[in-house]
PDB file of C-alpha atoms in Angstrom:
ATOM      1  CA  UNK A 702     -70.551   8.725 -36.254  1.00  0.00           C
ATOM      2  CA  UNK A 703     -67.932  11.254 -35.238  1.00  0.00           C
ATOM      3  CA  UNK A 704     -68.467  14.921 -34.125  1.00  0.00           C
ATOM      4  CA  UNK A 705     -66.040  17.756 -34.074  1.00  0.00           C
ATOM      5  CA  UNK A 706     -65.972  19.535 -30.763  1.00  0.00           C
ATOM      6  CA  UNK A 707     -65.687  23.147 -30.090  1.00  0.00           C
ATOM      7  CA  UNK A 708     -62.056  22.577 -29.023  1.00  0.00           C
ATOM      8  CA  UNK A 709     -61.232  21.157 -32.386  1.00  0.00           C
ATOM      9  CA  UNK A 710     -61.017  17.449 -31.394  1.00  0.00           C
ATOM     10  CA  UNK A 711     -62.987  14.701 -32.830  1.00  0.00           C
ATOM     11  CA  UNK A 712     -65.275  12.809 -30.527  1.00  0.00           C
ATOM     12  CA  UNK A 713     -66.962   9.353 -30.987  1.00  0.00           C
ATOM     13  CA  UNK A 714     -68.965   7.220 -28.658  1.00  0.00           C
ATOM     14  CA  UNK A 715     -69.001   3.578 -28.965  1.00  0.00           C
ATOM     15  CA  UNK A 716     -70.549   0.748 -26.941  1.00  0.00           C
ATOM     16  CA  UNK A 717     -68.019  -1.716 -25.684  1.00  0.00           C
ATOM     17  CA  UNK A 718     -69.265  -4.672 -23.672  1.00  0.00           C
ATOM     18  CA  UNK A 719     -72.412  -2.813 -22.916  1.00  0.00           C
ATOM     19  CA  UNK A 720     -70.598   0.221 -21.648  1.00  0.00           C
ATOM     20  CA  UNK A 721     -70.776   3.475 -23.474  1.00  0.00           C
ATOM     21  CA  UNK A 722     -67.268   4.879 -24.080  1.00  0.00           C
ATOM     22  CA  UNK A 723     -66.327   8.251 -25.267  1.00  0.00           C
ATOM     23  CA  UNK A 724     -63.239   8.499 -27.431  1.00  0.00           C
ATOM     24  CA  UNK A 725     -61.467  11.741 -28.330  1.00  0.00           C
ATOM     25  CA  UNK A 726     -58.639  12.547 -30.682  1.00  0.00           C
ATOM     26  CA  UNK A 727     -57.225  14.898 -33.317  1.00  0.00           C
ATOM     27  CA  UNK A 728     -57.808  12.532 -36.289  1.00  0.00           C
ATOM     28  CA  UNK A 729     -60.158   9.784 -37.248  1.00  0.00           C
ATOM     29  CA  UNK A 730     -57.160   7.447 -37.276  1.00  0.00           C
ATOM     30  CA  UNK A 731     -56.232   8.187 -33.784  1.00  0.00           C
ATOM     31  CA  UNK A 732     -59.833   7.608 -32.579  1.00  0.00           C
ATOM     32  CA  UNK A 733     -59.936   4.297 -34.357  1.00  0.00           C
ATOM     33  CA  UNK A 734     -56.624   3.248 -32.762  1.00  0.00           C
ATOM     34  CA  UNK A 735     -58.084   4.335 -29.334  1.00  0.00           C
ATOM     35  CA  UNK A 736     -61.107   2.210 -30.024  1.00  0.00           C
ATOM     36  CA  UNK A 737     -59.083  -0.843 -30.944  1.00  0.00           C
ATOM     37  CA  UNK A 738     -57.024  -0.406 -27.719  1.00  0.00           C
ATOM     38  CA  UNK A 739     -60.213  -0.167 -25.672  1.00  0.00           C
ATOM     39  CA  UNK A 740     -61.606  -3.283 -27.310  1.00  0.00           C
ATOM     40  CA  UNK A 741     -58.483  -5.130 -26.495  1.00  0.00           C
ATOM     41  CA  UNK A 742     -58.590  -4.005 -22.900  1.00  0.00           C
ATOM     42  CA  UNK A 743     -62.248  -5.187 -22.691  1.00  0.00           C
ATOM     43  CA  UNK A 744     -61.299  -8.525 -24.205  1.00  0.00           C
ATOM     44  CA  UNK A 745     -58.667  -9.046 -21.546  1.00  0.00           C
ATOM     45  CA  UNK A 746     -61.096  -8.186 -18.657  1.00  0.00           C
ATOM     46  CA  UNK A 747     -59.788  -4.768 -18.050  1.00  0.00           C
ATOM     47  CA  UNK A 748     -62.474  -2.271 -16.839  1.00  0.00           C
ATOM     48  CA  UNK A 749     -62.729   0.644 -19.067  1.00  0.00           C
ATOM     49  CA  UNK A 750     -63.822   2.961 -16.172  1.00  0.00           C
ATOM     50  CA  UNK A 751     -61.013   2.368 -13.590  1.00  0.00           C
ATOM     51  CA  UNK A 752     -61.407   5.922 -12.174  1.00  0.00           C
ATOM     52  CA  UNK A 753     -64.845   4.960 -10.741  1.00  0.00           C
ATOM     53  CA  UNK A 754     -63.971   1.426  -9.674  1.00  0.00           C
ATOM     54  CA  UNK A 755     -63.656   0.637  -5.926  1.00  0.00           C
ATOM     55  CA  UNK A 756     -61.213  -1.688  -4.375  1.00  0.00           C
ATOM     56  CA  UNK A 757     -64.139  -4.001  -3.581  1.00  0.00           C
ATOM     57  CA  UNK A 758     -65.391  -4.034  -7.176  1.00  0.00           C
ATOM     58  CA  UNK A 759     -61.847  -4.781  -8.389  1.00  0.00           C
ATOM     59  CA  UNK A 760     -61.209  -7.591  -5.809  1.00  0.00           C
ATOM     60  CA  UNK A 761     -64.711  -9.051  -6.699  1.00  0.00           C
ATOM     61  CA  UNK A 762     -63.755  -9.094 -10.320  1.00  0.00           C
ATOM     62  CA  UNK A 763     -60.460 -10.589  -9.566  1.00  0.00           C
ATOM     63  CA  UNK A 764     -62.002 -13.355  -7.370  1.00  0.00           C
ATOM     64  CA  UNK A 765     -64.228 -14.153 -10.363  1.00  0.00           C
ATOM     65  CA  UNK A 766     -61.300 -14.339 -12.535  1.00  0.00           C
ATOM     66  CA  UNK A 767     -59.446 -16.558  -9.984  1.00  0.00           C
ATOM     67  CA  UNK A 768     -62.266 -18.956  -9.896  1.00  0.00           C
ATOM     68  CA  UNK A 769     -62.084 -19.244 -13.592  1.00  0.00           C
ATOM     69  CA  UNK A 770     -58.459 -20.586 -13.401  1.00  0.00           C
ATOM     70  CA  UNK A 771     -56.971 -23.575 -11.932  1.00  0.00           C
ATOM     71  CA  UNK A 772     -56.909 -22.184  -8.539  1.00  0.00           C
ATOM     72  CA  UNK A 773     -58.512 -24.405  -6.055  1.00  0.00           C
ATOM     73  CA  UNK A 774     -61.968 -23.600  -4.953  1.00  0.00           C
ATOM     74  CA  UNK A 775     -60.924 -23.564  -1.361  1.00  0.00           C
ATOM     75  CA  UNK A 776     -58.386 -20.926  -1.974  1.00  0.00           C
ATOM     76  CA  UNK A 777     -60.834 -18.696  -3.764  1.00  0.00           C
ATOM     77  CA  UNK A 778     -63.344 -19.142  -1.111  1.00  0.00           C
ATOM     78  CA  UNK A 779     -60.950 -18.289   1.688  1.00  0.00           C
ATOM     79  CA  UNK A 780     -59.758 -15.197  -0.184  1.00  0.00           C
ATOM     80  CA  UNK A 781     -63.477 -14.142  -0.588  1.00  0.00           C
ATOM     81  CA  UNK A 782     -64.242 -14.640   3.167  1.00  0.00           C
ATOM     82  CA  UNK A 783     -61.150 -12.698   4.242  1.00  0.00           C
ATOM     83  CA  UNK A 784     -62.096  -9.833   1.876  1.00  0.00           C
ATOM     84  CA  UNK A 785     -65.776  -9.872   3.057  1.00  0.00           C
ATOM     85  CA  UNK A 786     -64.964  -9.999   6.770  1.00  0.00           C
ATOM     86  CA  UNK A 787     -61.831  -7.720   6.999  1.00  0.00           C
ATOM     87  CA  UNK A 788     -61.131  -5.700   3.823  1.00  0.00           C
ATOM     88  CA  UNK A 789     -64.346  -4.553   2.469  1.00  0.00           C
ATOM     89  CA  UNK A 790     -65.752  -3.092   5.705  1.00  0.00           C
ATOM     90  CA  UNK A 791     -62.630  -0.868   6.169  1.00  0.00           C
ATOM     91  CA  UNK A 792     -61.309  -0.006   2.784  1.00  0.00           C
ATOM     92  CA  UNK A 793     -63.791  -1.559   0.249  1.00  0.00           C
ATOM     93  CA  UNK A 794     -65.202   1.856  -0.877  1.00  0.00           C
ATOM     94  CA  UNK A 795     -61.663   3.428  -1.626  1.00  0.00           C
ATOM     95  CA  UNK A 796     -61.283   4.093  -5.277  1.00  0.00           C
ATOM     96  CA  UNK A 797     -59.027   1.325  -6.779  1.00  0.00           C
ATOM     97  CA  UNK A 798     -56.768   4.011  -8.430  1.00  0.00           C
ATOM     98  CA  UNK A 799     -55.817   5.601  -5.174  1.00  0.00           C
ATOM     99  CA  UNK A 800     -54.859   2.478  -3.272  1.00  0.00           C
ATOM    100  CA  UNK A 801     -51.255   3.022  -2.172  1.00  0.00           C
ATOM    101  CA  UNK A 802     -48.936   1.597   0.509  1.00  0.00           C
ATOM    102  CA  UNK A 803     -50.429   3.958   3.304  1.00  0.00           C
ATOM    103  CA  UNK A 804     -53.827   2.747   2.778  1.00  0.00           C
ATOM    104  CA  UNK A 805     -52.673  -0.937   3.276  1.00  0.00           C
ATOM    105  CA  UNK A 806     -50.363  -0.019   6.179  1.00  0.00           C
ATOM    106  CA  UNK A 807     -53.503   1.447   7.857  1.00  0.00           C
ATOM    107  CA  UNK A 808     -55.440  -1.519   7.027  1.00  0.00           C
ATOM    108  CA  UNK A 809     -52.988  -3.805   8.705  1.00  0.00           C
ATOM    109  CA  UNK A 810     -52.852  -1.647  11.821  1.00  0.00           C
ATOM    110  CA  UNK A 811     -56.528  -1.678  12.191  1.00  0.00           C
ATOM    111  CA  UNK A 812     -56.800  -5.381  11.589  1.00  0.00           C
ATOM    112  CA  UNK A 813     -54.063  -6.035  14.184  1.00  0.00           C
ATOM    113  CA  UNK A 814     -56.343  -4.295  16.713  1.00  0.00           C
ATOM    114  CA  UNK A 815     -59.483  -6.377  15.635  1.00  0.00           C
ATOM    115  CA  UNK A 816     -61.027  -9.441  17.369  1.00  0.00           C
ATOM    116  CA  UNK A 817     -62.196 -12.385  15.544  1.00  0.00           C
ATOM    117  CA  UNK A 818     -66.085 -12.639  15.534  1.00  0.00           C
ATOM    118  CA  UNK A 819     -65.629 -16.548  15.670  1.00  0.00           C
ATOM    119  CA  UNK A 820     -63.024 -16.765  18.578  1.00  0.00           C
ATOM    120  CA  UNK A 821     -63.089 -13.413  20.152  1.00  0.00           C
ATOM    121  CA  UNK A 822     -59.308 -13.239  20.005  1.00  0.00           C
ATOM    122  CA  UNK A 823     -57.265 -10.831  18.218  1.00  0.00           C
ATOM    123  CA  UNK A 824     -56.513 -11.734  14.562  1.00  0.00           C
ATOM    124  CA  UNK A 825     -53.302 -13.698  14.475  1.00  0.00           C
ATOM    125  CA  UNK A 826     -50.157 -12.508  12.596  1.00  0.00           C
ATOM    126  CA  UNK A 827     -50.666 -15.472  10.192  1.00  0.00           C
ATOM    127  CA  UNK A 828     -54.298 -14.347   9.312  1.00  0.00           C
ATOM    128  CA  UNK A 829     -52.776 -10.827   8.667  1.00  0.00           C
ATOM    129  CA  UNK A 830     -50.127 -12.556   6.401  1.00  0.00           C
ATOM    130  CA  UNK A 831     -52.770 -14.385   4.565  1.00  0.00           C
ATOM    131  CA  UNK A 832     -54.835 -11.173   3.839  1.00  0.00           C
ATOM    132  CA  UNK A 833     -51.694  -9.525   2.767  1.00  0.00           C
ATOM    133  CA  UNK A 834     -50.792 -12.199   0.523  1.00  0.00           C
ATOM    134  CA  UNK A 835     -54.243 -12.482  -1.188  1.00  0.00           C
ATOM    135  CA  UNK A 836     -54.140  -8.646  -1.701  1.00  0.00           C
ATOM    136  CA  UNK A 837     -50.718  -8.913  -3.098  1.00  0.00           C
ATOM    137  CA  UNK A 838     -51.761 -11.480  -5.626  1.00  0.00           C
ATOM    138  CA  UNK A 839     -54.682  -9.451  -6.682  1.00  0.00           C
ATOM    139  CA  UNK A 840     -52.383  -6.341  -7.232  1.00  0.00           C
ATOM    140  CA  UNK A 841     -49.873  -8.581  -9.226  1.00  0.00           C
ATOM    141  CA  UNK A 842     -52.657  -9.255 -11.854  1.00  0.00           C
ATOM    142  CA  UNK A 843     -52.106  -7.631 -15.227  1.00  0.00           C
ATOM    143  CA  UNK A 844     -55.129  -5.295 -14.751  1.00  0.00           C
ATOM    144  CA  UNK A 845     -53.853  -3.872 -11.515  1.00  0.00           C
ATOM    145  CA  UNK A 846     -50.378  -3.318 -13.095  1.00  0.00           C
ATOM    146  CA  UNK A 847     -51.993  -0.830 -15.711  1.00  0.00           C
ATOM    147  CA  UNK A 848     -52.941   1.479 -12.794  1.00  0.00           C
ATOM    148  CA  UNK A 849     -50.287   0.380 -10.014  1.00  0.00           C
ATOM    149  CA  UNK A 850     -46.926  -0.454 -11.783  1.00  0.00           C
ATOM    150  CA  UNK A 851     -45.362  -1.233  -8.201  1.00  0.00           C
ATOM    151  CA  UNK A 852     -47.481  -3.332  -6.155  1.00  0.00           C
ATOM    152  CA  UNK A 853     -48.521  -1.172  -3.068  1.00  0.00           C
ATOM    153  CA  UNK A 854     -48.524  -4.316  -0.773  1.00  0.00           C
ATOM    154  CA  UNK A 855     -44.799  -4.950  -1.417  1.00  0.00           C
ATOM    155  CA  UNK A 856     -43.735  -2.566   1.361  1.00  0.00           C
ATOM    156  CA  UNK A 857     -46.771  -3.209   3.650  1.00  0.00           C
ATOM    157  CA  UNK A 858     -45.512  -4.747   6.946  1.00  0.00           C
ATOM    158  CA  UNK A 859     -47.516  -6.512   9.381  1.00  0.00           C
ATOM    159  CA  UNK A 860     -47.649  -4.682  12.903  1.00  0.00           C
ATOM    160  CA  UNK A 861     -45.928  -6.690  15.678  1.00  0.00           C
ATOM    161  CA  UNK A 862     -47.857  -5.333  18.625  1.00  0.00           C
ATOM    162  CA  UNK A 863     -50.884  -3.404  19.658  1.00  0.00           C
ATOM    163  CA  UNK A 864     -50.402   0.109  20.688  1.00  0.00           C
ATOM    164  CA  UNK A 865     -52.948   2.130  22.386  1.00  0.00           C
ATOM    165  CA  UNK A 866     -52.149   5.124  20.250  1.00  0.00           C
ATOM    166  CA  UNK A 867     -52.580   3.370  17.043  1.00  0.00           C
ATOM    167  CA  UNK A 868     -55.700   4.865  15.533  1.00  0.00           C
ATOM    168  CA  UNK A 869     -57.110   4.085  12.128  1.00  0.00           C
ATOM    169  CA  UNK A 870     -57.660   6.913   9.974  1.00  0.00           C
ATOM    170  CA  UNK A 871     -60.131   6.221   7.133  1.00  0.00           C
ATOM    171  CA  UNK A 872     -58.967   7.176   3.942  1.00  0.00           C
ATOM    172  CA  UNK A 873     -60.540  10.149   2.534  1.00  0.00           C
ATOM    173  CA  UNK A 874     -60.048  11.675  -0.983  1.00  0.00           C
ATOM    174  CA  UNK A 875     -59.143  15.232  -0.665  1.00  0.00           C
ATOM    175  CA  UNK A 876     -60.102  17.811  -3.400  1.00  0.00           C
ATOM    176  CA  UNK A 877     -56.440  17.873  -4.410  1.00  0.00           C
ATOM    177  CA  UNK A 878     -56.304  14.043  -4.695  1.00  0.00           C
ATOM    178  CA  UNK A 879     -59.466  14.054  -6.664  1.00  0.00           C
ATOM    179  CA  UNK A 880     -58.000  16.796  -9.125  1.00  0.00           C
ATOM    180  CA  UNK A 881     -54.852  14.502  -9.264  1.00  0.00           C
ATOM    181  CA  UNK A 882     -57.103  11.541 -10.380  1.00  0.00           C
ATOM    182  CA  UNK A 883     -59.066  13.582 -12.814  1.00  0.00           C
ATOM    183  CA  UNK A 884     -55.940  14.798 -14.444  1.00  0.00           C
ATOM    184  CA  UNK A 885     -54.468  11.355 -14.596  1.00  0.00           C
ATOM    185  CA  UNK A 886     -57.690   9.771 -15.939  1.00  0.00           C
ATOM    186  CA  UNK A 887     -58.045  12.420 -18.765  1.00  0.00           C
ATOM    187  CA  UNK A 888     -54.468  11.949 -19.804  1.00  0.00           C
ATOM    188  CA  UNK A 889     -54.930   8.157 -20.263  1.00  0.00           C
TER     189      UNK A 889
END
């Protein structure tokens, strides 16, 4: 059931919700506590592998959660349309754990320069406010707060006007960022 590793720690692998989870600890009791904590997280709908979860995967999960609550169907549908049309194509592949205010500031700048497929007009400030509000709600959920204690949308502003020199820079994870993420995940 448990194996002793070369570094002296104990290792146990368990299946939780169909996902194989590796637990490490100094004692059997520590591993049992970690297993109980992982099962509680799973029961609350928290992903056990957040380091690999993209923003799109998190938002899809959140929308499914939202649809299971007393939120109106039209609200959930509108959020899904906004995410599919505007958010996912630009930053859907960004790792959920590295989403920060700069990612969303760049998103808002890029959206301000986009034209609606339906009308051919630039997206309105109200549309941008609605997208920001939906994202803010998603990041206010308890699962998001585990990885983002401060909502990254709180400081995100809607650009007032278009500027020719506003260029969108896609978010790339540098090797340094990847190391920081790996260190963070291994500590938690």
